[in-house]
């Protein structure tokens, strides 16, 4: 992963099915995941992820991610060199 790619930052509850939900929303919207990194301090704590995609994630897709009560934050970030 490099900082000049299309990144989505996400914060969510550490609940079963959240990763599948995110993959389903992105895939169903035609957004291909290049890499997916997830971390948490302990089981049941909040998790943070950085998702690298082939294209920027549209605002409408970010809004769909936020429809899941476990997803607390979903932001698209584009770093330019």
mmCIF file of N, CA and C in Angstrom:
data_model
loop_
_atom_site.group_PDB
_atom_site.id
_atom_site.type_symbol
_atom_site.label_atom_id
_atom_site.label_comp_id
_atom_site.label_asym_id
_atom_site.label_seq_id
_atom_site.Cartn_x
_atom_site.Cartn_y
_atom_site.Cartn_z
ATOM 1 N N UNK A 1 0.852 -1.165 0.000
ATOM 2 C CA UNK A 1 0.000 0.000 0.000
ATOM 3 C C UNK A 1 0.896 1.225 0.000
ATOM 4 N N UNK A 2 0.546 2.185 -0.830
ATOM 5 C CA UNK A 2 1.294 3.437 -0.844
ATOM 6 C C UNK A 2 0.316 4.584 -0.624
ATOM 7 N N UNK A 3 0.814 5.695 -0.164
ATOM 8 C CA UNK A 3 -0.063 6.807 0.196
ATOM 9 C C UNK A 3 -0.541 7.627 -0.993
ATOM 10 N N UNK A 4 -0.269 7.184 -2.214
ATOM 11 C CA UNK A 4 -0.788 7.901 -3.371
ATOM 12 C C UNK A 4 -1.907 7.111 -4.050
ATOM 13 N N UNK A 5 -2.457 6.144 -3.372
ATOM 14 C CA UNK A 5 -3.543 5.337 -3.911
ATOM 15 C C UNK A 5 -4.886 5.826 -3.381
ATOM 16 N N UNK A 6 -5.955 5.199 -3.877
ATOM 17 C CA UNK A 6 -7.310 5.509 -3.426
ATOM 18 C C UNK A 6 -7.554 4.760 -2.126
ATOM 19 N N UNK A 7 -7.708 5.487 -1.031
ATOM 20 C CA UNK A 7 -7.859 4.881 0.287
ATOM 21 C C UNK A 7 -9.203 5.237 0.893
ATOM 22 N N UNK A 8 -9.768 4.294 1.619
ATOM 23 C CA UNK A 8 -10.960 4.551 2.412
ATOM 24 C C UNK A 8 -10.607 4.220 3.851
ATOM 25 N N UNK A 9 -10.816 5.163 4.735
ATOM 26 C CA UNK A 9 -10.570 4.961 6.159
ATOM 27 C C UNK A 9 -11.894 4.622 6.813
ATOM 28 N N UNK A 10 -11.868 3.635 7.702
ATOM 29 C CA UNK A 10 -13.106 3.166 8.313
ATOM 30 C C UNK A 10 -12.879 2.853 9.774
ATOM 31 N N UNK A 11 -13.866 3.184 10.586
ATOM 32 C CA UNK A 11 -13.863 2.855 12.007
ATOM 33 C C UNK A 11 -15.168 2.129 12.264
ATOM 34 N N UNK A 12 -15.095 0.987 12.927
ATOM 35 C CA UNK A 12 -16.322 0.231 13.160
ATOM 36 C C UNK A 12 -16.240 -0.588 14.434
ATOM 37 N N UNK A 13 -17.404 -1.029 14.885
ATOM 38 C CA UNK A 13 -17.462 -1.973 15.987
ATOM 39 C C UNK A 13 -16.916 -3.311 15.524
ATOM 40 N N UNK A 14 -16.303 -4.031 16.413
ATOM 41 C CA UNK A 14 -15.720 -5.339 16.097
ATOM 42 C C UNK A 14 -16.799 -6.402 16.226
ATOM 43 N N UNK A 15 -17.669 -6.470 15.213
ATOM 44 C CA UNK A 15 -18.795 -7.401 15.211
ATOM 45 C C UNK A 15 -18.653 -8.362 14.048
ATOM 46 N N UNK A 16 -19.126 -9.598 14.183
ATOM 47 C CA UNK A 16 -19.115 -10.539 13.064
ATOM 48 C C UNK A 16 -19.929 -9.998 11.888
ATOM 49 N N UNK A 17 -19.417 -10.192 10.696
ATOM 50 C CA UNK A 17 -20.125 -9.824 9.476
ATOM 51 C C UNK A 17 -19.824 -8.457 8.919
ATOM 52 N N UNK A 18 -19.084 -7.620 9.651
ATOM 53 C CA UNK A 18 -18.840 -6.251 9.182
ATOM 54 C C UNK A 18 -17.934 -6.259 7.947
ATOM 55 N N UNK A 19 -16.891 -7.056 7.954
ATOM 56 C CA UNK A 19 -15.989 -7.110 6.796
ATOM 57 C C UNK A 19 -16.751 -7.611 5.568
ATOM 58 N N UNK A 20 -17.595 -8.621 5.757
ATOM 59 C CA UNK A 20 -18.401 -9.132 4.643
ATOM 60 C C UNK A 20 -19.356 -8.085 4.105
ATOM 61 N N UNK A 21 -19.948 -7.312 5.009
ATOM 62 C CA UNK A 21 -20.849 -6.241 4.602
ATOM 63 C C UNK A 21 -20.102 -5.215 3.743
ATOM 64 N N UNK A 22 -18.939 -4.809 4.202
ATOM 65 C CA UNK A 22 -18.144 -3.816 3.471
ATOM 66 C C UNK A 22 -17.769 -4.347 2.091
ATOM 67 N N UNK A 23 -17.283 -5.587 2.041
ATOM 68 C CA UNK A 23 -16.926 -6.185 0.753
ATOM 69 C C UNK A 23 -18.119 -6.284 -0.181
ATOM 70 N N UNK A 24 -19.286 -6.624 0.370
ATOM 71 C CA UNK A 24 -20.490 -6.727 -0.445
ATOM 72 C C UNK A 24 -20.935 -5.393 -1.014
ATOM 73 N N UNK A 25 -20.881 -4.358 -0.184
ATOM 74 C CA UNK A 25 -21.272 -3.018 -0.649
ATOM 75 C C UNK A 25 -20.301 -2.532 -1.723
ATOM 76 N N UNK A 26 -19.003 -2.668 -1.464
ATOM 77 C CA UNK A 26 -18.028 -2.207 -2.451
ATOM 78 C C UNK A 26 -18.136 -3.016 -3.740
ATOM 79 N N UNK A 27 -18.145 -4.342 -3.628
ATOM 80 C CA UNK A 27 -18.225 -5.186 -4.815
ATOM 81 C C UNK A 27 -19.509 -4.982 -5.593
ATOM 82 N N UNK A 28 -20.626 -4.849 -4.873
ATOM 83 C CA UNK A 28 -21.904 -4.616 -5.528
ATOM 84 C C UNK A 28 -21.971 -3.272 -6.238
ATOM 85 N N UNK A 29 -21.092 -2.368 -5.856
ATOM 86 C CA UNK A 29 -21.023 -1.040 -6.479
ATOM 87 C C UNK A 29 -19.943 -0.972 -7.550
ATOM 88 N N UNK A 30 -19.297 -2.098 -7.821
ATOM 89 C CA UNK A 30 -18.267 -2.137 -8.858
ATOM 90 C C UNK A 30 -16.920 -1.605 -8.412
ATOM 91 N N UNK A 31 -16.699 -1.507 -7.092
ATOM 92 C CA UNK A 31 -15.423 -1.012 -6.566
ATOM 93 C C UNK A 31 -14.578 -2.217 -6.149
ATOM 94 N N UNK A 32 -13.438 -2.397 -6.784
ATOM 95 C CA UNK A 32 -12.556 -3.521 -6.502
ATOM 96 C C UNK A 32 -11.581 -3.177 -5.377
ATOM 97 N N UNK A 33 -11.481 -4.065 -4.392
ATOM 98 C CA UNK A 33 -10.550 -3.883 -3.278
ATOM 99 C C UNK A 33 -9.177 -4.402 -3.689
ATOM 100 N N UNK A 34 -8.163 -3.548 -3.554
ATOM 101 C CA UNK A 34 -6.781 -3.944 -3.825
ATOM 102 C C UNK A 34 -6.143 -4.531 -2.570
ATOM 103 N N UNK A 35 -6.250 -3.824 -1.445
ATOM 104 C CA UNK A 35 -5.778 -4.339 -0.155
ATOM 105 C C UNK A 35 -6.757 -3.908 0.931
ATOM 106 N N UNK A 36 -6.774 -4.694 2.009
ATOM 107 C CA UNK A 36 -7.666 -4.408 3.131
ATOM 108 C C UNK A 36 -6.873 -4.678 4.394
ATOM 109 N N UNK A 37 -6.642 -3.653 5.197
ATOM 110 C CA UNK A 37 -5.905 -3.800 6.455
ATOM 111 C C UNK A 37 -6.839 -3.446 7.604
ATOM 112 N N UNK A 38 -6.893 -4.325 8.610
ATOM 113 C CA UNK A 38 -7.784 -4.137 9.740
ATOM 114 C C UNK A 38 -7.007 -4.334 11.026
ATOM 115 N N UNK A 39 -7.271 -3.505 12.009
ATOM 116 C CA UNK A 39 -6.614 -3.663 13.303
ATOM 117 C C UNK A 39 -7.553 -3.324 14.436
ATOM 118 N N UNK A 40 -7.293 -3.910 15.585
ATOM 119 C CA UNK A 40 -8.054 -3.632 16.797
ATOM 120 C C UNK A 40 -7.140 -3.856 17.993
ATOM 121 N N UNK A 41 -7.471 -3.269 19.109
ATOM 122 C CA UNK A 41 -6.674 -3.454 20.319
ATOM 123 C C UNK A 41 -7.023 -4.752 21.021
ATOM 124 N N UNK A 42 -8.303 -5.111 21.011
ATOM 125 C CA UNK A 42 -8.740 -6.349 21.670
ATOM 126 C C UNK A 42 -10.085 -6.768 21.082
ATOM 127 N N UNK A 43 -10.458 -8.019 21.282
ATOM 128 C CA UNK A 43 -11.738 -8.526 20.799
ATOM 129 C C UNK A 43 -12.881 -7.707 21.369
ATOM 130 N N UNK A 44 -13.808 -7.318 20.518
ATOM 131 C CA UNK A 44 -14.956 -6.543 20.945
ATOM 132 C C UNK A 44 -14.721 -5.047 20.982
ATOM 133 N N UNK A 45 -13.469 -4.620 20.851
ATOM 134 C CA UNK A 45 -13.157 -3.188 20.829
ATOM 135 C C UNK A 45 -13.423 -2.646 19.430
ATOM 136 N N UNK A 46 -13.350 -1.326 19.287
ATOM 137 C CA UNK A 46 -13.506 -0.760 17.956
ATOM 138 C C UNK A 46 -12.329 -1.166 17.077
ATOM 139 N N UNK A 47 -12.617 -1.343 15.811
ATOM 140 C CA UNK A 47 -11.596 -1.695 14.830
ATOM 141 C C UNK A 47 -11.417 -0.534 13.861
ATOM 142 N N UNK A 48 -10.248 -0.446 13.280
ATOM 143 C CA UNK A 48 -9.928 0.570 12.283
ATOM 144 C C UNK A 48 -9.427 -0.149 11.049
ATOM 145 N N UNK A 49 -9.865 0.301 9.880
ATOM 146 C CA UNK A 49 -9.371 -0.318 8.651
ATOM 147 C C UNK A 49 -8.982 0.739 7.638
ATOM 148 N N UNK A 50 -8.052 0.353 6.784
ATOM 149 C CA UNK A 50 -7.652 1.139 5.628
ATOM 150 C C UNK A 50 -7.869 0.228 4.433
ATOM 151 N N UNK A 51 -8.681 0.673 3.509
ATOM 152 C CA UNK A 51 -9.017 -0.124 2.332
ATOM 153 C C UNK A 51 -8.487 0.606 1.105
ATOM 154 N N UNK A 52 -7.653 -0.079 0.347
ATOM 155 C CA UNK A 52 -7.111 0.480 -0.893
ATOM 156 C C UNK A 52 -7.934 -0.075 -2.044
ATOM 157 N N UNK A 53 -8.430 0.799 -2.911
ATOM 158 C CA UNK A 53 -9.273 0.386 -4.026
ATOM 159 C C UNK A 53 -8.697 0.864 -5.356
ATOM 160 N N UNK A 54 -9.171 0.235 -6.435
ATOM 161 C CA UNK A 54 -8.691 0.607 -7.771
ATOM 162 C C UNK A 54 -9.177 1.992 -8.196
ATOM 163 N N UNK A 55 -10.332 2.393 -7.684
ATOM 164 C CA UNK A 55 -10.920 3.698 -8.011
ATOM 165 C C UNK A 55 -11.361 4.361 -6.716
ATOM 166 N N UNK A 56 -11.539 5.673 -6.706
ATOM 167 C CA UNK A 56 -12.071 6.322 -5.506
ATOM 168 C C UNK A 56 -13.470 5.790 -5.189
ATOM 169 N N UNK A 57 -13.782 5.676 -3.910
ATOM 170 C CA UNK A 57 -15.106 5.219 -3.486
ATOM 171 C C UNK A 57 -16.050 6.424 -3.520
ATOM 172 N N UNK A 58 -17.122 6.343 -4.326
ATOM 173 C CA UNK A 58 -18.052 7.472 -4.422
ATOM 174 C C UNK A 58 -18.768 7.747 -3.097
ATOM 175 N N UNK A 59 -19.200 8.993 -2.928
ATOM 176 C CA UNK A 59 -19.901 9.405 -1.707
ATOM 177 C C UNK A 59 -21.154 8.559 -1.475
ATOM 178 N N UNK A 60 -21.844 8.179 -2.538
ATOM 179 C CA UNK A 60 -23.057 7.369 -2.384
ATOM 180 C C UNK A 60 -22.740 5.993 -1.808
ATOM 181 N N UNK A 61 -21.576 5.449 -2.129
ATOM 182 C CA UNK A 61 -21.168 4.143 -1.603
ATOM 183 C C UNK A 61 -20.730 4.292 -0.146
ATOM 184 N N UNK A 62 -20.033 5.381 0.179
ATOM 185 C CA UNK A 62 -19.671 5.639 1.575
ATOM 186 C C UNK A 62 -20.937 5.752 2.427
ATOM 187 N N UNK A 63 -21.966 6.388 1.895
ATOM 188 C CA UNK A 63 -23.230 6.521 2.626
ATOM 189 C C UNK A 63 -23.859 5.150 2.869
ATOM 190 N N UNK A 64 -23.758 4.252 1.894
ATOM 191 C CA UNK A 64 -24.294 2.900 2.078
ATOM 192 C C UNK A 64 -23.521 2.150 3.151
ATOM 193 N N UNK A 65 -22.205 2.349 3.217
ATOM 194 C CA UNK A 65 -21.411 1.699 4.264
ATOM 195 C C UNK A 65 -21.895 2.140 5.642
ATOM 196 N N UNK A 66 -22.212 3.411 5.763
ATOM 197 C CA UNK A 66 -22.642 3.963 7.046
ATOM 198 C C UNK A 66 -24.049 3.510 7.458
ATOM 199 N N UNK A 67 -24.777 2.852 6.574
ATOM 200 C CA UNK A 67 -26.093 2.323 6.919
ATOM 201 C C UNK A 67 -25.991 1.167 7.908
ATOM 202 N N UNK A 68 -24.830 0.515 7.971
ATOM 203 C CA UNK A 68 -24.619 -0.563 8.934
ATOM 204 C C UNK A 68 -24.324 0.077 10.285
ATOM 205 N N UNK A 69 -25.061 -0.264 11.336
ATOM 206 C CA UNK A 69 -24.844 0.383 12.639
ATOM 207 C C UNK A 69 -23.452 0.164 13.227
ATOM 208 N N UNK A 70 -22.730 -0.841 12.759
ATOM 209 C CA UNK A 70 -21.379 -1.079 13.261
ATOM 210 C C UNK A 70 -20.379 -0.091 12.684
ATOM 211 N N UNK A 71 -20.663 0.457 11.503
ATOM 212 C CA UNK A 71 -19.723 1.355 10.822
ATOM 213 C C UNK A 71 -19.914 2.762 11.371
ATOM 214 N N UNK A 72 -18.890 3.270 12.032
ATOM 215 C CA UNK A 72 -18.949 4.590 12.681
ATOM 216 C C UNK A 72 -18.387 5.705 11.799
ATOM 217 N N UNK A 73 -17.470 5.351 10.901
ATOM 218 C CA UNK A 73 -16.795 6.341 10.054
ATOM 219 C C UNK A 73 -16.444 5.675 8.741
ATOM 220 N N UNK A 74 -16.641 6.369 7.639
ATOM 221 C CA UNK A 74 -16.211 5.902 6.321
ATOM 222 C C UNK A 74 -15.853 7.137 5.507
ATOM 223 N N UNK A 75 -14.574 7.289 5.211
ATOM 224 C CA UNK A 75 -14.088 8.464 4.486
ATOM 225 C C UNK A 75 -13.156 8.036 3.363
ATOM 226 N N UNK A 76 -13.300 8.662 2.227
ATOM 227 C CA UNK A 76 -12.414 8.420 1.092
ATOM 228 C C UNK A 76 -11.290 9.440 1.136
ATOM 229 N N UNK A 77 -10.069 8.967 0.933
ATOM 230 C CA UNK A 77 -8.891 9.845 1.002
ATOM 231 C C UNK A 77 -8.029 9.593 -0.232
ATOM 232 N N UNK A 78 -7.540 10.655 -0.845
ATOM 233 C CA UNK A 78 -6.631 10.536 -1.988
ATOM 234 C C UNK A 78 -5.425 11.406 -1.711
ATOM 235 N N UNK A 79 -4.273 10.771 -1.512
ATOM 236 C CA UNK A 79 -3.032 11.500 -1.337
ATOM 237 C C UNK A 79 -2.389 11.697 -2.688
ATOM 238 N N UNK A 80 -1.846 12.869 -2.925
ATOM 239 C CA UNK A 80 -1.162 13.125 -4.192
ATOM 240 C C UNK A 80 0.313 13.370 -3.889
ATOM 241 N N UNK A 81 1.179 12.808 -4.721
ATOM 242 C CA UNK A 81 2.625 12.973 -4.480
ATOM 243 C C UNK A 81 3.081 14.401 -4.709
#
